[in-house]
Amino acid sequence: MKVILLQDVKSVGKKGDIVDANDGYARNYLLPKKFAVEANNKNLNDLKLQNANEEKVAAMKLKEAEDFAGELESKSVVLKIKAGEGGRTFGSVSAKEIAAAYKEQCGIELDKKKMQIEEPIRSFGTFNVPIKLHPQVTGTLKVKVQEK
């Protein structure tokens, strides 16, 4: 019996797959537990529509991420930190501080976990901070660190 899986089933297949299962296994386990539906014309058409909708939503999210990446590159954030003797900084600038400063200066909240800072910022100047907005899109934010 051909069935369309509604969720991942171990050793059978992934969600959305059309698999050929034994009749008893399909009738007694997959169908009653709502793990699958029978692969008839209506359900196959519904699957096609659902896949098309998911692709459309994914394309929209990608476009939004690309637009936001362009917006990020046109803006910069200014952070002021304390300095000691010889222009050395006390501490370093973290992703949390950058996210808070961006929200304060631009009014948009950034996720600090998506910032990819290789090493802590411990000096004054301008730094480029990559931010992962989408699996395929990475934006760059300019961070200017100045003395208080």
C-alpha atoms as one frame of an Amber mdcrd trajectory, in Angstrom:
protein
   0.000   0.000   0.000   1.370   3.405  -0.939   1.204   6.004   1.827   2.328
   9.615   2.304   4.199  10.129   5.563   2.942  13.020   7.696   6.024  12.916
   9.966   9.378  11.169  10.161   9.048   7.447  10.906  12.171   5.548  11.849
  13.273   2.998   9.245  10.370   3.975   6.937  11.039   7.502   5.678  10.889
  11.230   6.223   7.910  13.598   6.324   6.375  14.089   2.873   7.868  10.906
   1.378   5.658   8.554  -0.599   6.552   5.039   0.538   5.318   1.546  -0.193
   4.435  -0.054   3.177   2.993  -3.466   3.960  -0.814  -3.403   4.060  -1.064
  -4.566   7.688   1.633  -2.153   8.900  -0.051   0.743   7.130  -3.613  -0.097
   8.288  -2.754  -1.071  11.875   0.053   1.339  12.728   0.747   4.206  10.314
  -2.817   5.261   9.507  -4.408   5.000  13.011  -1.522   6.851  14.682  -1.733
   9.615  12.015   1.852   8.970  10.894   0.660   8.625   7.283  -2.295   8.980
   4.929  -3.189   6.796   1.981  -1.624   7.973  -1.299  -4.786   8.624  -3.304
  -5.267  11.401  -5.894  -6.626  13.937  -3.404  -3.829  13.426  -0.888  -1.155
  13.512  -3.621  -2.572  16.800  -4.900  -2.623  18.202  -1.344   1.025  17.188
  -0.953   1.959  19.007  -4.165   0.139  22.149  -3.014   1.766  21.986   0.408
   5.245  21.592  -1.131   4.605  24.538  -3.469   3.477  26.667  -0.525   6.565
  25.723   1.516   8.830  26.655  -1.400   7.048  30.008  -1.745   7.440  30.746
   1.994  11.127  29.748   1.883  11.706  32.071  -1.092   9.983  34.935   0.761
  12.149  34.393   3.862  15.282  34.346   1.702  14.254  37.620   0.018  13.543
  39.246   3.405  16.943  38.130   4.716  18.707  39.535   1.632  16.874  42.856
   2.019  17.764  43.051   5.715  21.416  42.217   4.912  21.504  45.197   2.535
  19.965  47.378   5.234  22.528  46.168   7.796  25.463  47.031   5.559  24.241
  50.606   5.143  24.092  51.207   8.914  26.676  51.273  11.657  26.574  51.070
  15.444  28.659  53.241  17.771  29.727  51.742  21.102  31.565  53.681  23.799
  33.677  51.828  26.343  36.049  52.910  29.116  39.757  53.160  28.452  42.752
  52.956  30.736  46.318  54.146  30.363  47.814  54.051  26.897  44.422  53.769
  25.154  43.819  50.196  26.323  40.231  49.142  26.900  38.730  47.720  30.053
  37.134  44.441  29.011  35.812  43.701  25.559  32.737  44.303  23.427  30.382
  41.297  23.373  27.611  40.296  20.978  25.073  41.143  23.685  26.337  44.737
  23.876  26.306  45.084  20.082  22.706  43.796  19.912  21.608  46.188  22.682
  23.312  49.160  20.990  21.727  48.302  17.621  18.283  48.115  19.203  18.843
  51.445  20.965  20.222  53.256  17.889  18.179  51.686  15.071  15.096  50.327
  16.859  15.456  46.796  15.479  16.298  43.794  17.619  19.143  41.497  16.523
  19.751  37.983  17.806  23.099  37.942  19.607  23.485  34.215  18.935  23.611
  34.815  15.190  26.583  37.187  15.430  29.780  35.485  14.389  32.548  37.280
  16.269  35.767  35.249  15.957  37.624  37.002  18.766  36.447  39.585  21.291
  36.761  43.238  20.286  39.349  44.699  22.676  40.503  47.844  20.915  39.131
  51.062  19.483  38.281  51.409  15.801  35.825  50.125  13.227  35.071  46.416
  12.986  32.912  44.358  10.627  30.713  41.851  12.453  29.139  39.101  10.290
  25.562  38.183  11.216  23.950  34.949   9.976  20.444  36.009   8.900  19.519
  32.891   6.906  21.365  29.655   6.067  22.263  31.225   2.693  22.574  34.912
   3.724  25.143  36.570   5.963  24.988  40.324   6.559  27.781  42.554   7.831
  27.327  45.213  10.510  29.903  47.962  11.065  30.683  48.483  14.732  32.580
  51.623  15.742  34.205  51.342  19.172  35.063  54.698  20.743  36.458  55.896
  24.060  33.969  57.094  26.678
